Structure formats: C-alpha cells, structure tokens
mmCIF file of C-alpha atoms and ligand atoms in Angstrom:
data_model
loop_
_atom_site.group_PDB
_atom_site.id
_atom_site.type_symbol
_atom_site.label_atom_id
_atom_site.label_comp_id
_atom_site.label_asym_id
_atom_site.label_seq_id
_atom_site.Cartn_x
_atom_site.Cartn_y
_atom_site.Cartn_z
ATOM 1 C CA ARG A 16 0.017 0.058 0.048
ATOM 2 C CA THR A 17 1.286 3.362 -1.107
ATOM 3 C CA LYS A 18 1.780 6.393 1.342
ATOM 4 C CA GLY A 19 -0.966 8.202 -0.617
ATOM 5 C CA ASN A 20 -3.307 5.531 0.060
ATOM 6 C CA TYR A 21 -2.423 5.401 3.866
ATOM 7 C CA PHE A 22 -3.201 9.078 4.116
ATOM 8 C CA GLN A 23 -6.271 8.616 2.258
ATOM 9 C CA HIS A 24 -7.373 6.214 4.966
ATOM 10 C CA ALA A 25 -6.411 8.312 7.779
ATOM 11 C CA ALA A 26 -8.416 11.137 6.353
ATOM 12 C CA VAL A 27 -11.777 9.155 6.169
ATOM 13 C CA PHE A 28 -11.195 8.144 9.836
ATOM 14 C CA ASP A 29 -13.058 11.199 11.011
ATOM 15 C CA SER A 30 -14.012 12.255 14.515
ATOM 16 C CA GLY A 31 -17.371 10.505 14.292
ATOM 17 C CA GLN A 32 -15.617 7.179 13.640
ATOM 18 C CA MET A 33 -13.080 7.966 16.448
ATOM 19 C CA GLU A 34 -15.930 8.400 18.771
ATOM 20 C CA GLN A 35 -17.658 5.252 17.768
ATOM 21 C CA LEU A 36 -14.475 3.382 18.479
ATOM 22 C CA LEU A 37 -14.013 4.765 21.832
ATOM 23 C CA ASP A 38 -17.671 4.097 22.448
ATOM 24 C CA GLU A 39 -17.285 0.361 21.430
ATOM 25 C CA HIS A 40 -14.201 0.091 23.480
ATOM 26 C CA THR A 41 -16.070 1.154 26.684
ATOM 27 C CA LEU A 42 -19.085 -1.068 25.753
ATOM 28 C CA LEU A 43 -16.707 -4.133 25.489
ATOM 29 C CA HIS A 44 -15.149 -3.168 28.622
ATOM 30 C CA ASP A 45 -18.489 -3.518 30.321
ATOM 31 C CA VAL A 46 -19.615 -6.868 28.900
ATOM 32 C CA GLU A 47 -18.193 -9.355 31.403
ATOM 33 C CA ALA A 48 -19.654 -7.519 34.303
ATOM 34 C CA ALA A 49 -22.908 -6.983 32.554
ATOM 35 C CA LEU A 50 -23.324 -10.692 31.950
ATOM 36 C CA GLU A 51 -22.548 -11.262 35.761
ATOM 37 C CA ARG A 52 -24.905 -8.578 36.861
ATOM 38 C CA ARG A 53 -27.653 -9.930 34.527
ATOM 39 C CA GLU A 54 -28.038 -6.795 32.583
ATOM 40 C CA PHE A 55 -29.025 -8.603 29.444
ATOM 41 C CA GLU A 56 -32.739 -9.296 28.986
ATOM 42 C CA VAL A 57 -34.799 -11.181 26.769
ATOM 43 C CA TYR A 58 -37.784 -9.533 24.941
ATOM 44 C CA PHE A 59 -40.301 -11.494 23.267
ATOM 45 C CA GLN A 60 -41.963 -10.506 20.022
ATOM 46 C CA PRO A 61 -45.158 -12.695 19.232
ATOM 47 C CA LYS A 62 -45.678 -14.262 15.805
ATOM 48 C CA CYS A 63 -49.207 -14.182 14.571
ATOM 49 C CA ASN A 64 -51.572 -16.045 12.275
ATOM 50 C CA MET A 65 -52.830 -13.285 10.255
ATOM 51 C CA LEU A 66 -56.131 -14.916 9.509
ATOM 52 C CA THR A 67 -57.110 -15.511 13.250
ATOM 53 C CA GLU A 68 -55.030 -12.723 14.355
ATOM 54 C CA LYS A 69 -53.782 -15.073 17.277
ATOM 55 C CA VAL A 70 -50.384 -15.699 18.519
ATOM 56 C CA VAL A 71 -48.636 -18.739 17.359
ATOM 57 C CA GLY A 72 -45.209 -18.318 19.029
ATOM 58 C CA ALA A 73 -42.544 -15.628 19.638
ATOM 59 C CA GLU A 74 -38.992 -14.732 18.891
ATOM 60 C CA ALA A 75 -36.613 -14.167 21.678
ATOM 61 C CA LEU A 76 -34.622 -10.794 21.277
ATOM 62 C CA ALA A 77 -31.658 -9.777 23.317
ATOM 63 C CA ARG A 78 -31.802 -6.288 25.022
ATOM 64 C CA TRP A 79 -28.925 -4.683 27.206
ATOM 65 C CA ARG A 80 -30.181 -2.742 30.245
ATOM 66 C CA HIS A 81 -27.138 -0.694 30.795
ATOM 67 C CA PRO A 82 -26.996 1.054 34.057
ATOM 68 C CA THR A 83 -26.016 4.341 32.706
ATOM 69 C CA ARG A 84 -27.047 4.261 29.020
ATOM 70 C CA GLY A 85 -30.621 2.578 29.277
ATOM 71 C CA LEU A 86 -31.763 -0.056 26.947
ATOM 72 C CA ILE A 87 -29.321 -0.794 24.174
ATOM 73 C CA PRO A 88 -30.836 -2.427 21.056
ATOM 74 C CA PRO A 89 -28.911 -5.391 19.558
ATOM 75 C CA SER A 90 -27.897 -3.544 16.316
ATOM 76 C CA THR A 91 -25.460 -1.685 18.799
ATOM 77 C CA PHE A 92 -23.915 -4.742 20.453
ATOM 78 C CA ILE A 93 -24.503 -7.980 18.391
ATOM 79 C CA PRO A 94 -22.076 -7.094 15.413
ATOM 80 C CA LEU A 95 -19.589 -5.819 18.048
ATOM 81 C CA PHE A 96 -19.896 -8.878 20.020
ATOM 82 C CA GLU A 97 -19.487 -10.981 16.849
ATOM 83 C CA ARG A 98 -16.217 -9.314 16.150
ATOM 84 C CA ASN A 99 -14.799 -9.613 19.700
ATOM 85 C CA GLY A 100 -15.831 -13.004 20.702
ATOM 86 C CA PHE A 101 -18.412 -12.156 23.391
ATOM 87 C CA ILE A 102 -21.488 -13.481 21.226
ATOM 88 C CA LYS A 103 -20.938 -16.886 22.414
ATOM 89 C CA GLN A 104 -21.381 -15.919 25.947
ATOM 90 C CA LEU A 105 -24.447 -13.614 25.131
ATOM 91 C CA ASP A 106 -26.175 -16.267 23.116
ATOM 92 C CA LEU A 107 -25.575 -19.013 25.650
ATOM 93 C CA TYR A 108 -27.127 -16.695 28.249
ATOM 94 C CA ILE A 109 -30.198 -15.679 26.031
ATOM 95 C CA TRP A 110 -30.992 -19.308 25.166
ATOM 96 C CA GLU A 111 -30.779 -20.219 28.858
ATOM 97 C CA GLU A 112 -33.046 -17.410 29.810
ATOM 98 C CA THR A 113 -35.560 -18.381 27.165
ATOM 99 C CA ALA A 114 -35.569 -21.995 28.264
ATOM 100 C CA ARG A 115 -35.831 -20.832 32.008
ATOM 101 C CA ARG A 116 -39.066 -18.882 31.013
ATOM 102 C CA LEU A 117 -40.428 -21.756 28.955
ATOM 103 C CA ARG A 118 -40.048 -24.090 31.950
ATOM 104 C CA ARG A 119 -41.714 -21.379 34.131
ATOM 105 C CA TRP A 120 -44.530 -21.178 31.878
ATOM 106 C CA ILE A 121 -44.999 -25.020 31.710
ATOM 107 C CA ASP A 122 -44.792 -25.122 35.605
ATOM 108 C CA MET A 123 -47.596 -22.493 35.717
ATOM 109 C CA GLY A 124 -49.790 -24.884 34.024
ATOM 110 C CA HIS A 125 -49.785 -23.331 30.537
ATOM 111 C CA ARG A 126 -49.199 -24.985 27.180
ATOM 112 C CA PRO A 127 -46.303 -22.749 26.031
ATOM 113 C CA LEU A 128 -46.006 -21.707 22.464
ATOM 114 C CA PRO A 129 -42.598 -22.302 20.700
ATOM 115 C CA VAL A 130 -40.068 -19.533 20.950
ATOM 116 C CA SER A 131 -37.267 -19.134 18.681
ATOM 117 C CA VAL A 132 -33.819 -17.842 19.473
ATOM 118 C CA ASN A 133 -31.170 -16.519 17.194
ATOM 119 C CA ILE A 134 -28.092 -18.324 16.291
ATOM 120 C CA SER A 135 -25.147 -16.339 15.117
ATOM 121 C CA ARG A 136 -22.671 -17.717 12.436
ATOM 122 C CA THR A 137 -20.026 -17.048 14.854
ATOM 123 C CA ASP A 138 -21.652 -19.434 17.360
ATOM 124 C CA ILE A 139 -21.572 -22.281 14.895
ATOM 125 C CA LEU A 140 -17.816 -21.838 13.954
ATOM 126 C CA THR A 141 -16.849 -21.253 17.691
ATOM 127 C CA MET A 142 -18.841 -23.963 19.724
ATOM 128 C CA ASP A 143 -20.852 -27.091 19.565
ATOM 129 C CA VAL A 144 -24.164 -25.421 19.275
ATOM 130 C CA CYS A 145 -26.116 -28.700 19.255
ATOM 131 C CA ALA A 146 -24.312 -29.934 22.597
ATOM 132 C CA ALA A 147 -25.010 -26.488 24.173
ATOM 133 C CA LEU A 148 -28.558 -26.557 23.225
ATOM 134 C CA GLU A 149 -29.299 -30.013 24.242
ATOM 135 C CA GLU A 150 -27.651 -29.346 27.581
ATOM 136 C CA ILE A 151 -30.085 -26.448 28.082
ATOM 137 C CA LEU A 152 -32.871 -28.685 27.031
ATOM 138 C CA ARG A 153 -31.937 -31.269 29.530
ATOM 139 C CA ARG A 154 -31.488 -28.858 32.544
ATOM 140 C CA TYR A 155 -34.959 -27.134 31.822
ATOM 141 C CA ARG A 156 -36.669 -30.544 30.753
ATOM 142 C CA LEU A 157 -38.054 -29.144 27.486
ATOM 143 C CA GLU A 158 -38.596 -30.740 24.177
ATOM 144 C CA PRO A 159 -36.717 -29.303 21.307
ATOM 145 C CA SER A 160 -39.956 -28.419 19.485
ATOM 146 C CA LEU A 161 -40.302 -25.576 22.007
ATOM 147 C CA LEU A 162 -37.009 -23.908 21.315
ATOM 148 C CA GLU A 163 -36.831 -23.104 17.722
ATOM 149 C CA LEU A 164 -33.599 -21.851 15.961
ATOM 150 C CA GLU A 165 -33.236 -18.756 13.771
ATOM 151 C CA ILE A 166 -30.216 -18.803 11.403
ATOM 152 C CA THR A 167 -29.934 -16.037 8.953
ATOM 153 C CA GLU A 168 -29.762 -16.615 5.389
ATOM 154 C CA SER A 169 -26.201 -15.246 5.028
ATOM 155 C CA THR A 170 -24.965 -17.910 7.245
ATOM 156 C CA TYR A 171 -26.168 -20.498 5.018
ATOM 157 C CA VAL A 172 -24.873 -19.013 1.704
ATOM 158 C CA ASN A 173 -21.361 -19.903 1.709
ATOM 159 C CA GLN A 174 -22.296 -23.170 3.147
ATOM 160 C CA PRO A 175 -19.188 -24.056 4.906
ATOM 161 C CA GLU A 176 -19.008 -27.654 6.041
ATOM 162 C CA ALA A 177 -19.334 -26.539 9.859
ATOM 163 C CA VAL A 178 -22.810 -24.824 9.012
ATOM 164 C CA ILE A 179 -24.123 -27.833 6.903
ATOM 165 C CA ARG A 180 -23.031 -30.359 9.553
ATOM 166 C CA THR A 181 -24.449 -28.246 12.469
ATOM 167 C CA VAL A 182 -27.671 -27.730 10.734
ATOM 168 C CA GLU A 183 -28.156 -31.277 9.820
ATOM 169 C CA ARG A 184 -27.396 -32.459 13.278
ATOM 170 C CA LEU A 185 -29.850 -29.974 14.989
ATOM 171 C CA MET A 186 -32.519 -31.270 12.592
ATOM 172 C CA ARG A 187 -31.712 -34.960 13.484
ATOM 173 C CA ARG A 188 -32.287 -33.867 17.101
ATOM 174 C CA LYS A 189 -35.698 -32.536 16.245
ATOM 175 C CA PHE A 190 -35.049 -28.923 16.536
ATOM 176 C CA THR A 191 -37.039 -26.563 14.249
ATOM 177 C CA ILE A 192 -34.817 -24.537 12.048
ATOM 178 C CA LEU A 193 -36.011 -21.135 10.564
ATOM 179 C CA MET A 194 -34.054 -19.232 7.747
ATOM 180 C CA ASP A 195 -33.882 -15.623 8.975
ATOM 181 C CA ASP A 196 -34.023 -12.611 6.657
ATOM 182 C CA PHE A 197 -34.912 -14.940 3.691
ATOM 183 C CA GLY A 198 -34.486 -13.204 0.434
ATOM 184 C CA SER A 199 -32.173 -10.708 1.765
ATOM 185 C CA GLY A 200 -29.945 -10.944 -1.192
ATOM 186 C CA TYR A 201 -27.801 -13.991 -1.146
ATOM 187 C CA SER A 202 -30.178 -17.007 -1.521
ATOM 188 C CA SER A 203 -31.258 -18.784 -4.702
ATOM 189 C CA LEU A 204 -33.709 -21.349 -5.764
ATOM 190 C CA ASN A 205 -30.795 -23.713 -6.043
ATOM 191 C CA MET A 206 -29.252 -22.991 -2.796
ATOM 192 C CA LEU A 207 -32.793 -23.754 -1.004
ATOM 193 C CA ASN A 208 -32.835 -27.048 -2.883
ATOM 194 C CA ASN A 209 -29.653 -28.296 -0.946
ATOM 195 C CA VAL A 210 -30.243 -26.741 2.323
ATOM 196 C CA ASN A 211 -32.182 -28.054 5.334
ATOM 197 C CA VAL A 212 -34.750 -25.790 6.953
ATOM 198 C CA ASP A 213 -38.329 -26.026 8.175
ATOM 199 C CA ILE A 214 -39.567 -22.274 8.163
ATOM 200 C CA LEU A 215 -38.656 -19.246 6.056
ATOM 201 C CA LYS A 216 -38.674 -15.680 7.759
ATOM 202 C CA LEU A 217 -39.173 -13.175 4.821
ATOM 203 C CA ASP A 218 -36.788 -10.351 5.086
ATOM 204 C CA MET A 219 -38.628 -7.224 6.066
ATOM 205 C CA ARG A 220 -37.203 -5.177 3.262
ATOM 206 C CA PHE A 221 -39.649 -6.970 0.969
ATOM 207 C CA LEU A 222 -42.467 -4.807 2.754
ATOM 208 C CA GLU A 223 -40.739 -1.427 2.328
ATOM 209 C CA HIS A 224 -42.557 -0.261 -0.816
ATOM 210 C CA ASN A 225 -46.089 -0.100 -1.488
ATOM 211 C CA GLY A 226 -46.403 -0.620 -5.303
ATOM 212 C CA GLN A 227 -47.048 -2.934 -8.041
ATOM 213 C CA LYS A 228 -43.588 -3.876 -8.499
ATOM 214 C CA SER A 229 -42.949 -4.698 -4.936
ATOM 215 C CA LYS A 230 -46.181 -6.639 -4.904
ATOM 216 C CA ASP A 231 -44.781 -8.828 -7.876
ATOM 217 C CA ILE A 232 -41.477 -9.465 -6.219
ATOM 218 C CA LEU A 233 -43.262 -10.149 -3.091
ATOM 219 C CA GLU A 234 -45.764 -12.684 -4.893
ATOM 220 C CA SER A 235 -42.823 -14.606 -6.488
ATOM 221 C CA VAL A 236 -41.311 -15.091 -3.064
ATOM 222 C CA VAL A 237 -44.460 -16.247 -1.347
ATOM 223 C CA HIS A 238 -44.940 -18.710 -4.410
ATOM 224 C CA MET A 239 -41.480 -19.809 -3.995
ATOM 225 C CA SER A 240 -41.981 -20.819 -0.417
ATOM 226 C CA LYS A 241 -45.044 -22.848 -1.451
ATOM 227 C CA TRP A 242 -43.180 -24.698 -4.120
ATOM 228 C CA LEU A 243 -40.647 -25.285 -1.507
ATOM 229 C CA ASP A 244 -43.430 -26.589 0.685
ATOM 230 C CA LEU A 245 -42.219 -24.382 3.567
ATOM 231 C CA PRO A 246 -44.384 -22.191 5.848
ATOM 232 C CA LEU A 247 -43.319 -18.438 5.631
ATOM 233 C CA ILE A 248 -43.448 -15.879 8.360
ATOM 234 C CA ALA A 249 -43.389 -12.297 7.031
ATOM 235 C CA GLU A 250 -41.245 -9.982 9.369
ATOM 236 C CA GLY A 251 -41.491 -6.272 9.909
ATOM 237 C CA VAL A 252 -45.316 -5.965 9.246
ATOM 238 C CA GLU A 253 -46.131 -2.438 10.392
ATOM 239 C CA TYR A 254 -48.995 -1.207 8.381
ATOM 240 C CA GLN A 255 -52.499 -2.253 7.286
ATOM 241 C CA TRP A 256 -51.355 -2.096 3.515
ATOM 242 C CA GLN A 257 -48.833 -4.749 4.375
ATOM 243 C CA VAL A 258 -51.207 -7.213 5.958
ATOM 244 C CA ASP A 259 -53.674 -6.844 3.015
ATOM 245 C CA PHE A 260 -50.716 -7.286 0.653
ATOM 246 C CA LEU A 261 -49.532 -10.554 2.438
ATOM 247 C CA LYS A 262 -52.971 -11.993 2.986
ATOM 248 C CA GLU A 263 -53.872 -11.380 -0.798
ATOM 249 C CA LEU A 264 -50.732 -13.358 -1.608
ATOM 250 C CA GLY A 265 -51.515 -16.115 0.715
ATOM 251 C CA CYS A 266 -48.975 -15.545 3.267
ATOM 252 C CA VAL A 267 -50.352 -16.507 6.664
ATOM 253 C CA TYR A 268 -47.932 -15.788 9.303
ATOM 254 C CA ALA A 269 -46.457 -12.410 10.411
ATOM 255 C CA GLN A 270 -44.252 -10.817 13.118
ATOM 256 C CA GLY A 271 -44.358 -7.139 13.269
ATOM 257 C CA PHE A 272 -45.135 -3.855 15.119
ATOM 258 C CA PHE A 273 -48.669 -3.832 13.413
ATOM 259 C CA PHE A 274 -49.483 -6.846 15.913
ATOM 260 C CA TYR A 275 -47.008 -6.629 18.679
ATOM 261 C CA ARG A 276 -43.788 -4.924 19.483
ATOM 262 C CA PRO A 277 -40.965 -6.943 21.281
ATOM 263 C CA MET A 278 -41.912 -6.944 24.899
ATOM 264 C CA PRO A 279 -40.472 -7.885 28.198
ATOM 265 C CA ALA A 280 -41.025 -11.517 29.424
ATOM 266 C CA GLU A 281 -43.750 -10.505 32.056
ATOM 267 C CA ASP A 282 -45.899 -8.857 29.308
ATOM 268 C CA TYR A 283 -45.573 -11.904 26.995
ATOM 269 C CA GLU A 284 -46.460 -14.117 29.938
ATOM 270 C CA ALA A 285 -49.587 -12.010 30.500
ATOM 271 C CA LEU A 286 -50.459 -12.490 26.992
ATOM 272 C CA LEU A 287 -49.971 -16.317 27.235
ATOM 273 C CA LEU A 288 -52.337 -16.240 30.304
ATOM 274 C CA ASP A 289 -55.009 -14.412 28.212
ATOM 275 C CA GLY A 290 -56.179 -17.408 26.200
ATOM 276 C CA ARG A 291 -57.934 -15.032 23.638
ATOM 277 C CA ALA A 292 -54.735 -13.802 22.264
ATOM 278 C CA VAL A 293 -53.174 -17.256 21.807
ATOM 279 C CA ASP A 294 -53.891 -19.899 19.345
ATOM 280 C CA PHE A 295 -53.765 -23.510 20.785
ATOM 281 C CA SER A 296 -56.142 -24.957 18.295
ATOM 282 C CA ASP A 297 -53.303 -26.671 16.418
ATOM 283 C CA ASP A 298 -50.333 -28.811 17.308
ATOM 284 C CA GLY A 299 -48.028 -25.785 16.801
ATOM 285 C CA THR A 300 -46.880 -26.673 13.431
ATOM 286 C CA LEU A 301 -47.414 -23.826 10.883
ATOM 287 C CA ARG A 302 -49.422 -24.448 7.787
ATOM 288 C CA ILE A 303 -48.207 -24.083 4.219
ATOM 289 C CA ASP A 304 -51.382 -23.112 2.497
ATOM 290 C CA GLN A 305 -53.993 -20.534 3.253
HETATM 291 P P1 C2E B 410 -33.835 -10.542 13.427
HETATM 292 O O1 C2E B 410 -33.398 -11.859 14.100
HETATM 293 O O2 C2E B 410 -34.255 -10.448 12.043
HETATM 294 O O3 C2E B 410 -35.117 -9.906 14.674
HETATM 295 C C1 C2E B 410 -36.124 -9.196 14.070
HETATM 296 C C2 C2E B 410 -35.896 -7.674 14.153
HETATM 297 O O4 C2E B 410 -36.820 -7.059 13.561
HETATM 298 C C3 C2E B 410 -35.851 -7.274 15.786
HETATM 299 O O5 C2E B 410 -35.025 -6.151 15.783
HETATM 300 C C4 C2E B 410 -37.307 -6.803 15.744
HETATM 301 O O6 C2E B 410 -37.419 -5.818 16.901
HETATM 302 C C5 C2E B 410 -37.423 -6.023 14.442
HETATM 303 N N1 C2E B 410 -38.809 -5.895 14.048
HETATM 304 C C6 C2E B 410 -39.809 -6.586 14.132
HETATM 305 N N2 C2E B 410 -40.964 -6.221 13.767
HETATM 306 C C7 C2E B 410 -40.727 -5.044 13.200
HETATM 307 C C8 C2E B 410 -41.302 -3.956 12.457
HETATM 308 O O7 C2E B 410 -42.674 -4.134 12.259
HETATM 309 N N3 C2E B 410 -40.709 -2.911 12.144
HETATM 310 C C9 C2E B 410 -39.305 -2.786 12.216
HETATM 311 N N4 C2E B 410 -38.881 -1.665 11.980
HETATM 312 N N5 C2E B 410 -38.839 -3.629 13.030
HETATM 313 C C10 C2E B 410 -39.326 -4.738 13.448
HETATM 314 P P2 C2E B 410 -33.966 -6.168 17.129
HETATM 315 O O8 C2E B 410 -34.692 -6.833 18.421
HETATM 316 O O9 C2E B 410 -33.302 -4.868 17.225
HETATM 317 O O10 C2E B 410 -32.921 -7.238 16.727
HETATM 318 C C11 C2E B 410 -32.155 -6.881 15.463
HETATM 319 C C12 C2E B 410 -31.255 -8.084 15.093
HETATM 320 O O11 C2E B 410 -30.188 -8.405 16.001
HETATM 321 C C13 C2E B 410 -32.030 -9.397 15.025
HETATM 322 O O12 C2E B 410 -32.674 -9.469 13.746
HETATM 323 C C14 C2E B 410 -31.050 -10.539 15.294
HETATM 324 O O13 C2E B 410 -30.254 -10.638 13.903
HETATM 325 C C15 C2E B 410 -30.021 -9.819 16.129
HETATM 326 N N6 C2E B 410 -30.258 -10.291 17.466
HETATM 327 C C16 C2E B 410 -31.190 -10.045 18.436
HETATM 328 N N7 C2E B 410 -31.247 -10.659 19.421
HETATM 329 C C17 C2E B 410 -30.226 -11.568 19.294
HETATM 330 C C18 C2E B 410 -29.666 -12.782 20.217
HETATM 331 O O14 C2E B 410 -29.933 -12.908 21.228
HETATM 332 N N8 C2E B 410 -28.521 -13.401 19.607
HETATM 333 C C19 C2E B 410 -28.138 -13.051 18.242
HETATM 334 N N9 C2E B 410 -26.987 -13.733 17.803
HETATM 335 N N10 C2E B 410 -28.514 -12.031 17.530
HETATM 336 C C20 C2E B 410 -29.697 -11.320 18.105
HETATM 337 MG MG1 MG B 411 -34.301 -13.515 14.096
HETATM 338 MG MG1 MG B 412 -30.725 -14.323 13.221
HETATM 339 MG MG1 MG B 413 -35.028 -11.286 10.442
#
C-alpha cells in the first residue's frame, strides 16, 4: 500500500468514527460485568396467524439494560460482540434465559408456544451449538420443538462444512430451523434445494414499498415458499396495507409492530395467560397453505 493510500485512509477516519471506536471500547469493557450482573434481558415478540390474528409463537430478542445508557438495542452490540468473541457468552445466556421462561410457563400450567432464538454464524464456528442446546433442554426438561432456532440466510450462503453439519445435526435432534432474513440478497432457488430448513422468515425489506413492482416481487417469493413446501413468516409488518398485501398473496404468518412489539417477558407471559390472544387450536406446526 502506498503512502498516498495510507493518508487517504487516515483522512476518512473522522471524529465520528473515532467516537464510535471509543464508544465500542467502553461497551466491550462492560460486557463481562454486565453478564454477571444479568443486565441482558430477553424480550419476546409474538408471531401471529394473520387470519385468526392469534399468537402462534414468539422470537426471543436480546436487550442490554445498561446502568447508565438505558436500554441498548442489539444492532448496537451484536455485530460488536460477533467481532470480539462475546457473542457466544451472550447467546448461551439468551438461550438459557428463554428456556428458563419456557419451563416457568409450563410449571404455571400453561401450554407454552414455541419460542425461537437467534444463532449467530460465529456461534456455529466457535462452539458445539447442538451440544450446548441439548444441555439447556436437559436442564430445563424441554422438548426441542419448543426452542426453535433462527439462522440468517447469509450464514447458509457460503455453506461452510461446519454450518451444513451443524444444521443437519440439529434437525436430526428434532430442532425446528428457521431461515432468518430470507431473500435478503444471497439465496437462490438452487441453494434452497440443497439446504435443510423448516420455516422461512421473509426479510422485512420486501415490505418497504407499496407498489405494483414490490407486490410482484413479493408474490414470487411467497410462491417460492409454497413450491418449496415451507411455511413463511413475514417479518417487519407495520401497516395495514402490508397485512392486506400479504393476505392477498396467501402468506398466513407475520411478526411485526402492527401486531405486537418486542416486549418484556412479564408482558408476554400475561399475553399467554390471556387465552384470547393465543392460538392453541393446532399442534404448533405452521401451515403452508391458506
Ligand atoms: P432479527 O433476528 O431479524 O429480528 C427481527 C428484528 O426486527 C428485531 O430487531 C425486531 O424488533 C425487528 N422488528 C420486528 N417487527 C418489526 C417492525 O414491524 N418494524 C421494524 N422496523 N422492525 C421490526 P432487534 O430486536 O433490534 O434485533 C435486531 C437483530 O439483532 C435481530 O434481527 C438479530 O439478527 C439480532 N439479534 C437480536 N437478539 C439476538 C440474540 O439474542 N442473539 C443473536 N445472535 N442475535 C440477536
Ligand atoms: Mg431472528
Ligand atoms: Mg438471526
Ligand atoms: Mg429477521
């Protein structure tokens, strides 16, 4: 690299970026203590059947209740933790917290709906995800069908051996695998032919624009999920027009602010208690056709 290039790089390293780096540095400094002090929390965002408008499950989402900064969203710390090796500890914590809640709801006498947790590509590459999850299930006496697993499409894409092997093993152990952010730009029909997955979660960018062209694209993705025989959950549903769009195309399931925002465990628990919001009519398996 030439000197000229070097200085070019130095020049784009502005004060904003400097601030961000310093900020990340202090955040990382706090992580270990934060885990010990249990500052991380699991929020639950319900998934709905749009036809019945009832809850069919939820996604567990990490939040950091920082003593001085307040509630920090995962977009601030997940990528950072992935780069710095903390993601493994955080995810183990979130998976366990989720299992603990599920056990609590069963003990309270409720039939809990499945909850999905997120698995980072880094987790797959740095630990035995299957063994870790089975250990958690054992400790909380849970069936694998209750703890569903979300893996983003980009993790699947390059298909390193470790990812293929891990996913196959998880499926043999009866975990349900959801492909997160489906259609976010990397997948192809061909890839899906070779990949093991149970449920697709439609990337929320498909719902950004309200127009005929967006509708056509969305339609082809919904059809694709049907050809593949896979249930589809639309993510990021915020407006009535999106609900109408999706229903018209035959997409049954959705997760989004239109129905519910991610909420503290206690609020989700209250929702579970309120039978009116919860769909216990089937065995928990999602349908493919409307
Ligand atoms: P994700 O797994 O795709 O989760 C869905 C995200 O979409 C959540 O953001 C949720 O709050 C947001 N969302 C849901 N409905 C709507 C809507 O109607 N409108 C809008 N604008 N957003 C909506 P969140 O909680 O901020 O999480 C962001 C990402 O951080 C997640 O995306 C996931 O990739 C990652 N993440 C969150 N928790 C964990 C975790 O425990 N472990 C790991 N490895 N990653 C996590
Ligand atoms: Mg997810
Ligand atoms: Mg994910
Ligand atoms: Mg997603």
